[in-house]
mmCIF file of C-alpha atoms in Angstrom:
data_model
loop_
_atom_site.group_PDB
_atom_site.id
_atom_site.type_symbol
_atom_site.label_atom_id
_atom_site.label_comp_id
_atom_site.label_asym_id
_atom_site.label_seq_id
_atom_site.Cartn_x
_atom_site.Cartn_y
_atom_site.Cartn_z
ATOM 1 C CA UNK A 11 0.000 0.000 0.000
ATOM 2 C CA UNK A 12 0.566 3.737 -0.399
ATOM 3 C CA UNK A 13 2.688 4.841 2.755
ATOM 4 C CA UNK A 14 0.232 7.665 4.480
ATOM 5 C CA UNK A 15 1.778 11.232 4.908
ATOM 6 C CA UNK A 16 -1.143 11.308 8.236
ATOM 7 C CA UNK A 17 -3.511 9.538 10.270
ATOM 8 C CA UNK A 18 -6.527 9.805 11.864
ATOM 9 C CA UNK A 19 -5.916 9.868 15.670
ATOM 10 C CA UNK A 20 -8.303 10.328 18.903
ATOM 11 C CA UNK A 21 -6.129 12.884 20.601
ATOM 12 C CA UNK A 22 -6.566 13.376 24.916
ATOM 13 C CA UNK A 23 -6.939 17.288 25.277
ATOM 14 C CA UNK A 24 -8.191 17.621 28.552
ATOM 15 C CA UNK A 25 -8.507 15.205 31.420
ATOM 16 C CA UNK A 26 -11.962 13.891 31.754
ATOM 17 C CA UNK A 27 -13.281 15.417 28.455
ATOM 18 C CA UNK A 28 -14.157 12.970 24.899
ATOM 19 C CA UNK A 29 -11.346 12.359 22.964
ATOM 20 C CA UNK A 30 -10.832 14.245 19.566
ATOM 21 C CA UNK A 31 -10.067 12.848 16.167
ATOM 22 C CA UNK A 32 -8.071 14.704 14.646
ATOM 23 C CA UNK A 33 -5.285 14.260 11.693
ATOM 24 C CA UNK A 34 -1.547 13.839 12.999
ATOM 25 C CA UNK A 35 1.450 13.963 10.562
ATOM 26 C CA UNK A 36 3.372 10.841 9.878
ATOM 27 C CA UNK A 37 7.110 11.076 9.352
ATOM 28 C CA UNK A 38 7.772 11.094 5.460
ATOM 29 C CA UNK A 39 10.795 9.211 6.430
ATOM 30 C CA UNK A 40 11.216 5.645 8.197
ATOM 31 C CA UNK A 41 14.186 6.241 10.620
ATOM 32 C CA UNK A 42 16.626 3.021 10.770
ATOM 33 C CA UNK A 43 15.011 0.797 13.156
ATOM 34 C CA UNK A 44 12.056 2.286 13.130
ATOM 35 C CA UNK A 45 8.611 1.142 11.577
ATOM 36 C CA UNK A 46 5.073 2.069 10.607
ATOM 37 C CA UNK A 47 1.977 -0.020 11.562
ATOM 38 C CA UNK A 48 -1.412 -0.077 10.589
ATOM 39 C CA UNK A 49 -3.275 -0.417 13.805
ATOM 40 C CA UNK A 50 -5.506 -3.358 14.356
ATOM 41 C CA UNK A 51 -6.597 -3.825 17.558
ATOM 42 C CA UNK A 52 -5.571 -1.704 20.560
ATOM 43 C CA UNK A 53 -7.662 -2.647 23.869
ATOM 44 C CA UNK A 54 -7.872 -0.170 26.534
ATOM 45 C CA UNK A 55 -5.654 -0.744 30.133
ATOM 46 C CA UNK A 56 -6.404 0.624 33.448
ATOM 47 C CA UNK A 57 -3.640 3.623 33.033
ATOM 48 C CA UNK A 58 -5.872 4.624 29.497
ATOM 49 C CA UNK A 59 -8.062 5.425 32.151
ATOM 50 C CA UNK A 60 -6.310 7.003 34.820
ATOM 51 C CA UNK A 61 -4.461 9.345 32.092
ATOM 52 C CA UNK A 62 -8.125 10.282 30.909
ATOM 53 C CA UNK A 63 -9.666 10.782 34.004
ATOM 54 C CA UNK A 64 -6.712 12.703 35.469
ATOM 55 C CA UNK A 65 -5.476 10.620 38.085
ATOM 56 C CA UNK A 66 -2.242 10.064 36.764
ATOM 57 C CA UNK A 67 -0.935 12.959 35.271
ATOM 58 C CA UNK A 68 2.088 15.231 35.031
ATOM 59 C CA UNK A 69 3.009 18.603 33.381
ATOM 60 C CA UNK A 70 3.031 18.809 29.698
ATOM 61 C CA UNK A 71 1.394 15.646 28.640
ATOM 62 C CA UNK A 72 -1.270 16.847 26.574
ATOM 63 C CA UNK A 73 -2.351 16.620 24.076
ATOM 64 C CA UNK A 74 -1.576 12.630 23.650
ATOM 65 C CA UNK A 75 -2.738 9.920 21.924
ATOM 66 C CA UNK A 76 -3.865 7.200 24.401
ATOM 67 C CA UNK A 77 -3.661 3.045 23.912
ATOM 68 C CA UNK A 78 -0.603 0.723 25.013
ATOM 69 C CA UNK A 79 -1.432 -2.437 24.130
ATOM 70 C CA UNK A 80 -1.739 -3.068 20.351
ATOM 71 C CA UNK A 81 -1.113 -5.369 17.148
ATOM 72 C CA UNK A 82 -1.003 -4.002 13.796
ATOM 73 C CA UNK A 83 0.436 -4.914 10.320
ATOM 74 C CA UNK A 84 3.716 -3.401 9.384
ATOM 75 C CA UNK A 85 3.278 -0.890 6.245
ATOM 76 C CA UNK A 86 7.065 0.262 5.763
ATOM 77 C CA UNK A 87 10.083 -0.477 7.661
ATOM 78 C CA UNK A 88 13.730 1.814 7.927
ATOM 79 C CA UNK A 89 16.743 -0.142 7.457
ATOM 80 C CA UNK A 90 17.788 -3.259 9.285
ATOM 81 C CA UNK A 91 14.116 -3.503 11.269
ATOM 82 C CA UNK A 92 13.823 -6.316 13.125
ATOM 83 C CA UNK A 93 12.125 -8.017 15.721
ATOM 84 C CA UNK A 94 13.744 -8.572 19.949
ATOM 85 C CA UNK A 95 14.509 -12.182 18.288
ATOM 86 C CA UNK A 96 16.734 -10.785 15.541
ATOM 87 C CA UNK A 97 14.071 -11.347 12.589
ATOM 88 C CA UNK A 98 13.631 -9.055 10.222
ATOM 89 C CA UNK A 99 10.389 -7.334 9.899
ATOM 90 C CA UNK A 100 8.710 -6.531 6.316
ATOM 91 C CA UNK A 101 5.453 -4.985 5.270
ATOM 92 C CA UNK A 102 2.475 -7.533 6.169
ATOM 93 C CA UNK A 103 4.397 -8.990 9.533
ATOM 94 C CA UNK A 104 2.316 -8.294 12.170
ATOM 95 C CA UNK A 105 3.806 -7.258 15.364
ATOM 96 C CA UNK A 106 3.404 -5.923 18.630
ATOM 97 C CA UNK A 107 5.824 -3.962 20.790
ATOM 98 C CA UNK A 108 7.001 -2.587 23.948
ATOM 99 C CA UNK A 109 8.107 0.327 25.631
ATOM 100 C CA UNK A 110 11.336 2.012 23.755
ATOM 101 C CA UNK A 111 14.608 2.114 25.637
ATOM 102 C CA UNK A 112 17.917 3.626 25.102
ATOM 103 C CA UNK A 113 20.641 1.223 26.300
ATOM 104 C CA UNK A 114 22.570 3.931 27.592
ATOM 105 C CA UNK A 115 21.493 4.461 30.873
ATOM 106 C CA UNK A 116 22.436 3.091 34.036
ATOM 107 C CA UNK A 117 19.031 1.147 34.321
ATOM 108 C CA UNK A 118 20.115 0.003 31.144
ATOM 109 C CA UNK A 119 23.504 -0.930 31.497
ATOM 110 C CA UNK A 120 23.965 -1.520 34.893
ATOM 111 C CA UNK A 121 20.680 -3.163 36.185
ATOM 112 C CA UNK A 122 20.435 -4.153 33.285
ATOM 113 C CA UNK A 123 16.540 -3.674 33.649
ATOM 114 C CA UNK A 124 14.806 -1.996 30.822
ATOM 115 C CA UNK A 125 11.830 -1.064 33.033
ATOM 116 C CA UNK A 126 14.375 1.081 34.681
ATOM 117 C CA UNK A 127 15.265 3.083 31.477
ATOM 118 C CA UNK A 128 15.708 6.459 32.486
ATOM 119 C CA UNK A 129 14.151 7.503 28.856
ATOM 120 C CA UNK A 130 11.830 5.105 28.529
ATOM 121 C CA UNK A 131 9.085 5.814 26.066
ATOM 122 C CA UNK A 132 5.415 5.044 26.367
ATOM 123 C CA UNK A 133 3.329 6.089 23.179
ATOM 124 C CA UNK A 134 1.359 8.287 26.593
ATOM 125 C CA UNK A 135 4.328 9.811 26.928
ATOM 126 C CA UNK A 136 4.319 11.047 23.109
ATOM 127 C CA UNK A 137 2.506 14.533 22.493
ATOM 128 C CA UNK A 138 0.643 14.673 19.592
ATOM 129 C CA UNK A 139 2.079 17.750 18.428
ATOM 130 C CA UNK A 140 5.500 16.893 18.363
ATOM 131 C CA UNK A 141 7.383 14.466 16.300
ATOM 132 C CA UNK A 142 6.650 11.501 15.922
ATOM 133 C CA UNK A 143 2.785 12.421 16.714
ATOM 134 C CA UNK A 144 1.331 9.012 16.354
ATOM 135 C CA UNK A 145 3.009 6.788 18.184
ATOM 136 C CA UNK A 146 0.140 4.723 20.662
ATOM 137 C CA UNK A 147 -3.056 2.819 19.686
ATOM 138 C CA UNK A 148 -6.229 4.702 19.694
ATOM 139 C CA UNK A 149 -4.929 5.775 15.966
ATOM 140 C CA UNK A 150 -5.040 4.366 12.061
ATOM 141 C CA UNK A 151 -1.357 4.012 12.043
ATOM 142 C CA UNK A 152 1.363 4.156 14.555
ATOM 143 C CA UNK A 153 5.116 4.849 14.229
ATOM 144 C CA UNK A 154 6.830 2.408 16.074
ATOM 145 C CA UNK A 155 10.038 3.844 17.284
ATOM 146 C CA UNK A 156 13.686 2.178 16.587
ATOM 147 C CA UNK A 157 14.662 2.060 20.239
ATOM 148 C CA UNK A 158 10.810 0.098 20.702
ATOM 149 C CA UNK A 159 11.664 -3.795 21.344
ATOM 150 C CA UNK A 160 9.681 -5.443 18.473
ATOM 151 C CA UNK A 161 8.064 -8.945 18.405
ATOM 152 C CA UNK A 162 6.549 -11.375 15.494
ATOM 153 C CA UNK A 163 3.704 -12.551 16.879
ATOM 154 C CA UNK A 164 2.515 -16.449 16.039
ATOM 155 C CA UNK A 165 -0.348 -16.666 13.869
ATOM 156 C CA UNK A 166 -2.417 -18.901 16.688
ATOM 157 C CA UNK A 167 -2.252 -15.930 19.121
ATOM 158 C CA UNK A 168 -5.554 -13.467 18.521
ATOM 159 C CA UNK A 169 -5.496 -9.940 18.536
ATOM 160 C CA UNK A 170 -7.261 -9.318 21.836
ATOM 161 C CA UNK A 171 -4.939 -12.107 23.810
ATOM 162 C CA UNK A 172 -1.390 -10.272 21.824
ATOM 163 C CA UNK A 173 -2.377 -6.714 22.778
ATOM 164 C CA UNK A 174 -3.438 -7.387 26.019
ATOM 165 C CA UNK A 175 0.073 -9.383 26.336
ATOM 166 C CA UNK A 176 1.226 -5.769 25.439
ATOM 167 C CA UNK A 177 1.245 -4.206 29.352
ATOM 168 C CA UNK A 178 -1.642 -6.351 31.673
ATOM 169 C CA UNK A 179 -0.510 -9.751 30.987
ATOM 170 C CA UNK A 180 3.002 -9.164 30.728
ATOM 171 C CA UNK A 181 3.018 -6.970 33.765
ATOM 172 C CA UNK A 182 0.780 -9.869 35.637
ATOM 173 C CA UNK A 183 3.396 -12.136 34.863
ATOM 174 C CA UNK A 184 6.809 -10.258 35.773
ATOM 175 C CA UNK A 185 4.853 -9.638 39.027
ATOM 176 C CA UNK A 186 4.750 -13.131 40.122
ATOM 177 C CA UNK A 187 8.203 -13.552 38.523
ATOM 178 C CA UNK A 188 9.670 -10.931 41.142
ATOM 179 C CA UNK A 189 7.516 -12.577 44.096
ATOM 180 C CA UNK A 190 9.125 -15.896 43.254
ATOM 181 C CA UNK A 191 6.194 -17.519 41.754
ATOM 182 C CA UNK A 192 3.670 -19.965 43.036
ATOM 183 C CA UNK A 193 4.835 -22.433 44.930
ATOM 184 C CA UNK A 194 2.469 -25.289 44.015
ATOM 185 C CA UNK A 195 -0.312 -26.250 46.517
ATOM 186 C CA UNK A 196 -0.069 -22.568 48.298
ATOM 187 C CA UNK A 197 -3.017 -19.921 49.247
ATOM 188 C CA UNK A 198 -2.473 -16.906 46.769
ATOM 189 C CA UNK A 199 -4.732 -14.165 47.549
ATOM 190 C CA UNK A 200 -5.267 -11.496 44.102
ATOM 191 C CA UNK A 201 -6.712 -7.750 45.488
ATOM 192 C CA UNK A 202 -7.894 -6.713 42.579
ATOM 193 C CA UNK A 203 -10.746 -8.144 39.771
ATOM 194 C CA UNK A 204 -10.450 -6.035 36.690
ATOM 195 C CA UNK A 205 -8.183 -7.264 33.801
ATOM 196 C CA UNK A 206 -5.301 -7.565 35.964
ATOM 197 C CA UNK A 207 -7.190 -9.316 38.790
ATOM 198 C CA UNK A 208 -8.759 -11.593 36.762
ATOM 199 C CA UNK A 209 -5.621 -12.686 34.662
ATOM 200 C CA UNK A 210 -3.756 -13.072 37.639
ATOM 201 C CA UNK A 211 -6.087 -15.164 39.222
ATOM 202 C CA UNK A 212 -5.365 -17.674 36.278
ATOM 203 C CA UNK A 213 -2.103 -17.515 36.264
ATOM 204 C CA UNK A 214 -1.925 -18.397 40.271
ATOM 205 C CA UNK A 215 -4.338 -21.768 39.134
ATOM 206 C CA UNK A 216 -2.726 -22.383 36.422
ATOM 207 C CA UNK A 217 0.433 -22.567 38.300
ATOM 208 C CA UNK A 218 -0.766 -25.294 40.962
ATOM 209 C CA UNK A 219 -1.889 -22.866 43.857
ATOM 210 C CA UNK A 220 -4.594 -25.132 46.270
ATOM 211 C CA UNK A 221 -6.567 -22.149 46.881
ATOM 212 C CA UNK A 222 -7.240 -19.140 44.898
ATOM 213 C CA UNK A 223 -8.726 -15.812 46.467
ATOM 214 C CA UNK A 224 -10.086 -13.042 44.470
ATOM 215 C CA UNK A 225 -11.003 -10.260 46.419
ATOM 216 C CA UNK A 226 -12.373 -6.956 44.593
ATOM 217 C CA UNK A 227 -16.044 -6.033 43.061
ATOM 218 C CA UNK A 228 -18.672 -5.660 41.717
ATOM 219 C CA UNK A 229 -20.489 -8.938 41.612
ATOM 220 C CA UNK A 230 -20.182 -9.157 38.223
ATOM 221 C CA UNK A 231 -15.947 -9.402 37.915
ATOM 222 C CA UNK A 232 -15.949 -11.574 40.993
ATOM 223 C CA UNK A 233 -18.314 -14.076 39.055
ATOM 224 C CA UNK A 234 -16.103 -13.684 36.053
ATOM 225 C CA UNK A 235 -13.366 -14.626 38.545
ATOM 226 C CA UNK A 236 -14.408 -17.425 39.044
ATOM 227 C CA UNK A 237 -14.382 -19.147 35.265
ATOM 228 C CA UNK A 238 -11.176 -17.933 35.204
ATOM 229 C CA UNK A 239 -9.572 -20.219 38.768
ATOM 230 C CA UNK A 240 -10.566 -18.620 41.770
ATOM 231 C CA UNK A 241 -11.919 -21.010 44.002
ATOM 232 C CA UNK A 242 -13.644 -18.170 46.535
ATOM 233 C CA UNK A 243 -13.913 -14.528 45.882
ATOM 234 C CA UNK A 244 -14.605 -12.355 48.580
ATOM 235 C CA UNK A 245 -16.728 -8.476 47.884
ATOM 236 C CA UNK A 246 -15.166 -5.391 48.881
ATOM 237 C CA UNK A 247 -18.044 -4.009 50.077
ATOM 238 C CA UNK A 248 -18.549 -5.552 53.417
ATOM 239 C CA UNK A 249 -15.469 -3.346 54.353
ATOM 240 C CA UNK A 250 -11.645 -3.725 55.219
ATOM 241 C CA UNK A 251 -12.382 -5.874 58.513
ATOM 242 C CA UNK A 252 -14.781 -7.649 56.778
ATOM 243 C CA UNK A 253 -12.438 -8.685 53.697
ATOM 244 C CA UNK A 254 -9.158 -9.766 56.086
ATOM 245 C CA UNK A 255 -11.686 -12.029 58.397
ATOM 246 C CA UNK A 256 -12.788 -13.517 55.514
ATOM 247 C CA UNK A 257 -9.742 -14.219 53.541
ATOM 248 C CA UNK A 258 -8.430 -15.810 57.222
ATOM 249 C CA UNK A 259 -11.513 -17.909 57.327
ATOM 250 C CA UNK A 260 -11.187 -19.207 53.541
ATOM 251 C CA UNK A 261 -7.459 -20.083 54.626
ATOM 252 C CA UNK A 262 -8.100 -21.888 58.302
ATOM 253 C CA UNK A 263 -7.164 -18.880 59.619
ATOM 254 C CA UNK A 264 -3.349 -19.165 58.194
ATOM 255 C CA UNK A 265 -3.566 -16.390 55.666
ATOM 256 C CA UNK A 266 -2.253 -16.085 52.186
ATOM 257 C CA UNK A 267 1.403 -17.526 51.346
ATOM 258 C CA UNK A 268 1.297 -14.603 48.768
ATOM 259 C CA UNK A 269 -1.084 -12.042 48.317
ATOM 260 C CA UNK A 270 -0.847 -9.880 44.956
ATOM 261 C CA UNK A 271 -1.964 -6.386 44.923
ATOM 262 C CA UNK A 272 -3.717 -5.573 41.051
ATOM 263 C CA UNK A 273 -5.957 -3.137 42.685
ATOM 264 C CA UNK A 274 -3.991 -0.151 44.139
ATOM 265 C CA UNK A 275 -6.529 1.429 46.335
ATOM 266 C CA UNK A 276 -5.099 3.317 49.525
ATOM 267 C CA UNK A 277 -6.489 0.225 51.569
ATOM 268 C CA UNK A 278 -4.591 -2.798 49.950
ATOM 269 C CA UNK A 279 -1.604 -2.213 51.822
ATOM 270 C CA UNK A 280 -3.050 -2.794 55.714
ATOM 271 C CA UNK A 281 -5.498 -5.804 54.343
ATOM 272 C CA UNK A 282 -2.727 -7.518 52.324
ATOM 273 C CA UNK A 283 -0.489 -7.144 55.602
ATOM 274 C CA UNK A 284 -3.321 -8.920 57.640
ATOM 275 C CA UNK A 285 -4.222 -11.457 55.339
ATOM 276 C CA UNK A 286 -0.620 -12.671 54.752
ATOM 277 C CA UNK A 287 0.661 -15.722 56.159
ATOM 278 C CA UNK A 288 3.483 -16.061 58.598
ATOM 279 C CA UNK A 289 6.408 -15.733 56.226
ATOM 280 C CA UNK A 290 4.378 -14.968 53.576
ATOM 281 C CA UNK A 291 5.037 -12.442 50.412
ATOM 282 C CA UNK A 292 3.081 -9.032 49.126
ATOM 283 C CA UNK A 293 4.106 -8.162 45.921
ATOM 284 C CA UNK A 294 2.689 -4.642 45.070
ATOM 285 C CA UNK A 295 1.916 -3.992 41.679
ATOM 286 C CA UNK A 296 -1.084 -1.947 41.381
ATOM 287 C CA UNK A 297 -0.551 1.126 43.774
ATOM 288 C CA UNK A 298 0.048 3.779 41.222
ATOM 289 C CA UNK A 299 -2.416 6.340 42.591
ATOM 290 C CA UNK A 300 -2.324 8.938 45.287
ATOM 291 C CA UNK A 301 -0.213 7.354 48.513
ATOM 292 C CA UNK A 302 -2.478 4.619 50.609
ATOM 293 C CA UNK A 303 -3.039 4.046 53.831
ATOM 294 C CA UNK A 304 -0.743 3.309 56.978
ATOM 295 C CA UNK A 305 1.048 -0.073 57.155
ATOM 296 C CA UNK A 306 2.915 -0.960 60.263
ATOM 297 C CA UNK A 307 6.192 -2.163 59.555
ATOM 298 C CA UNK A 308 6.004 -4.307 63.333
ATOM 299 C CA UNK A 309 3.984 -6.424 61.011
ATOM 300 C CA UNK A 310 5.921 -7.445 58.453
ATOM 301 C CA UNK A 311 9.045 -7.728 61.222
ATOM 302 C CA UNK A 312 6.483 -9.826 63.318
ATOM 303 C CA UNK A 313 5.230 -12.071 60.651
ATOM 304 C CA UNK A 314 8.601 -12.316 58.706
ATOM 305 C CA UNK A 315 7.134 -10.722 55.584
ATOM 306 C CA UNK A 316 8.740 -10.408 52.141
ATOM 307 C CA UNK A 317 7.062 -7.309 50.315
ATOM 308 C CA UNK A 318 7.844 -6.701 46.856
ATOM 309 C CA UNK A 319 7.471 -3.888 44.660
ATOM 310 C CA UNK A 320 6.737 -4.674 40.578
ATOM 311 C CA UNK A 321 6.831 -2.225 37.664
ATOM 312 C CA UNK A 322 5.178 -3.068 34.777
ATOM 313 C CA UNK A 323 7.028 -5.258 32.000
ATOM 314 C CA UNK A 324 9.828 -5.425 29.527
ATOM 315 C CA UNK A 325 9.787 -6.811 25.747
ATOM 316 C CA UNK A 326 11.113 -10.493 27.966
ATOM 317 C CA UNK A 327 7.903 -9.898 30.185
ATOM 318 C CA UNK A 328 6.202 -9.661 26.608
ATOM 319 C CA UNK A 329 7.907 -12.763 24.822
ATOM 320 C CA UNK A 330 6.636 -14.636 27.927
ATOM 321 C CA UNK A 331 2.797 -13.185 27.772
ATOM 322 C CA UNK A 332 2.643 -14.309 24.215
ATOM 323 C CA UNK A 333 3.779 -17.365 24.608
ATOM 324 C CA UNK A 334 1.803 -17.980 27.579
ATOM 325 C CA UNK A 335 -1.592 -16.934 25.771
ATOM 326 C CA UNK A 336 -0.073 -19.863 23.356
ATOM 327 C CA UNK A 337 0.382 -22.706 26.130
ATOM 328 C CA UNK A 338 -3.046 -21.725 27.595
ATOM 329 C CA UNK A 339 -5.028 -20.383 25.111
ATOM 330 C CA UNK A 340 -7.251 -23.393 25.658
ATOM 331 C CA UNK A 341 -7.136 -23.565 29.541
ATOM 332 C CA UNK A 342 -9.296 -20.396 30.045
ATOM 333 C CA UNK A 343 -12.287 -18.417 28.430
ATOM 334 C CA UNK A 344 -10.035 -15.554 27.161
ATOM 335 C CA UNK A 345 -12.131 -14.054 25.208
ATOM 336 C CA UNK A 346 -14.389 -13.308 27.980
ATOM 337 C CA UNK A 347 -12.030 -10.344 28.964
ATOM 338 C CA UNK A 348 -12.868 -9.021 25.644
ATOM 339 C CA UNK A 349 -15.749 -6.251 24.852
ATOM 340 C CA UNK A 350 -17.021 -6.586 21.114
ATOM 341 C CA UNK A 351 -14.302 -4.356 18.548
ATOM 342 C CA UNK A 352 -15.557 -0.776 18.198
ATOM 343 C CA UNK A 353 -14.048 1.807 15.581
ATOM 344 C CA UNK A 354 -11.872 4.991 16.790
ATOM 345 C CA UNK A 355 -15.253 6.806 16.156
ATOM 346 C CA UNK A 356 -16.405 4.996 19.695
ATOM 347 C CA UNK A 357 -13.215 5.329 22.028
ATOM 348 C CA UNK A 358 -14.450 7.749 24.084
ATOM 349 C CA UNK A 359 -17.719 5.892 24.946
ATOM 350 C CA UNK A 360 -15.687 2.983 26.041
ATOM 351 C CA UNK A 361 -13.486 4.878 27.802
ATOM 352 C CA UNK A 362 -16.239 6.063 29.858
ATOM 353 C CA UNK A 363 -17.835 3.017 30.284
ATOM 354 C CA UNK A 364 -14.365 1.163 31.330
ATOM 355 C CA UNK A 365 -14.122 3.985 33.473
ATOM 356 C CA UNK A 366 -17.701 3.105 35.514
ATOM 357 C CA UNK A 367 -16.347 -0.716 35.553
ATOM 358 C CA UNK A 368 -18.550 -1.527 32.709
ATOM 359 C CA UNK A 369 -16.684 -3.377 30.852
ATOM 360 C CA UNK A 370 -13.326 -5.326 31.357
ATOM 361 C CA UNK A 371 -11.175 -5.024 28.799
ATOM 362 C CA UNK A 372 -12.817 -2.472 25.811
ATOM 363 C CA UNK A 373 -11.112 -3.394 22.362
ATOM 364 C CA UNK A 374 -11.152 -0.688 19.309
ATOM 365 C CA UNK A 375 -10.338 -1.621 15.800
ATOM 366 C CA UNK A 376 -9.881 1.876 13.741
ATOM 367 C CA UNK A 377 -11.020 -0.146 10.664
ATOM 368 C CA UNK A 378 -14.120 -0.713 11.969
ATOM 369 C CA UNK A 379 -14.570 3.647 11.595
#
């Protein structure tokens, strides 16, 4: 196809208001590295809606193009483009890709931790009136950076399952990488039951925990929770007393060998502190709101507690989504997490409705209008 000089975009001007579509340049030239994709499915993450609403924000971000988590098929490529794998990429590969990183910095070199990039680049943290412009998913096309880790993705892996790979599954998945993982036959509690939640509770079945314990609302995501592993879910809305007595009830009063916050309200940290086991691990993952409340640090000397702090995912955290949607994709209803494929013409709307927990996991296909 013709490489487009622009592309349709719904552009974030103001927190809380519907999103604009509007027509962003595209660079005329492909940098080395670098590529252009025609978007074709980009579903909507928790921090879509944070950035919208206003909750996470910071000087200068707007205007932006939202979406983190898409697939699309490659239109035109710079030199020597290739995938994290070393393949090169070539108009009509479709791909997905992570956050760009310079390899320069100490995070880089020295922790050798990309999520630790000092210049990492999310597509939110692209204006859309700066070069590149278009560089996240709520958009026709998307110029994928050459510092972006880039990854062929197998035919047998949908849309939906490779973009939500994208930041929610592979961030699900480094999380329990960094608390050690599940040590089969355990009690893992998950605080938390929207996309996150939800995947995480079938990654903790899927890797041989006894008992499962979503805890999170409404009714609605806790049944959903259910299909997907848990083996008791407990509501939110009894209150924090009511939630920690009973999680300790569901686990014979022992609490959780690991409990995995998804959920990141300012009460997770006292209840996951409670509902631990002796010797047992919190592995924090979801707080990226305002700070939470109190937790006394007598009680994770007391109990012997290991708390652990997660941040998001790397293009390895990726590889490993993808190929985990592979191993499983039979295992669990995926495609449960999925809202039916709206055009860019309807990204506000499911913004908003994500936003009022109406749906879990909102999917837009530009094509579609």
């Amino acid at each position: 196809m013709t490489i487009p000089s622009t592309t349709r975009a719904a552009v974030l001007t103001a927190h809380g208001e519907p999103l604009t579509l509007q027509d962003l340049p595209l660079a005329a030239t492909i940098e080395p590295g670098a590529a252009l994709v025609r978007i074709g499915c980009t579903t909507l993450c928790g921090t879509d809606i944070e950035i919208w609403s206003g909750k996470m924000t910071f000087p200068g971000m707007l205007p932006m193009v939202l979406g983190h988590e898409m697939v699309g098929e490659v239109v035109a490529v710079g030199d020597g483009a290739h995938d994290t794998l070393g393949r090169a990429l070539k108009p009509g590969d479709r791909i997905g890709w992570s956050e760009s990183t310079c390899g320069e910095c100490f995070g880089c070199t020295v922790l050798r931790e990309p999520v630790h990039c000092s210049r990492r680049g999310y597509g939110f943290l692209q204006r859309s009136d700066v070069p590149p412009y278009a560089t996240a998913g709520l958009a026709d096309f998307a110029y994928v950076t050459p510092g972006a880790a880039k990854l062929l993705l197998p035919d047998e892996v949908k849309d939906t399952w490779a973009s939500m790979a994208g930041c929610a599954a592979k961030t699900v998945l480094r999380a329990f990488q960094r608390a050690g993982g599940v040590r089969p036959g355990s009690r893992v509690v998950i605080q938390g039951s929207g996309a996150l939640g939800i995947f995480a509770t079938a990654v903790a079945h899927l890797s041989g925990a006894a008992t499962v314990i979503t805890v999170g609302a409404p009714a609605d995501r806790l049944a959903t929770a259910r299909r997907f592993g848990a083996d008791a879910v407990v509501d939110i809305a009894g209150g924090s007393d009511a939630t920690v007595q009973r999680v300790l009830e569901l686990t014979d009063g022992q609490g959780a060998d690991l409990v995995l916050d998804v959920a990141g309200a300012p009460s997770v940290g006292p209840e996951a502190l409670a509902m631990a086991a002796q010797r047992g691990t919190f592995a924090i993952v979801g707080s990226t709101g305002p700070a939470g409340d109190p937790i006394a640090l007598s009680t994770i000397m007391g109990k012997e507690l290991t708390v652990v702090g997660s941040l998001n995912g790397d293009i390895a955290d990726y590889y490993r989504a993808i190929e985990f949607f592979r191993a499983f994709a039979d295992r669990m209803p995926w495609d449960e997490l999925f809202s039916a494929p709206v055009g860019l013409t309807e990204a506000s709307e499911k913004i908003a409705t994500m936003a009022s927990l109406g749906e879990i996991k909102a999917v837009i296909d530009p094509r579609l209008g």
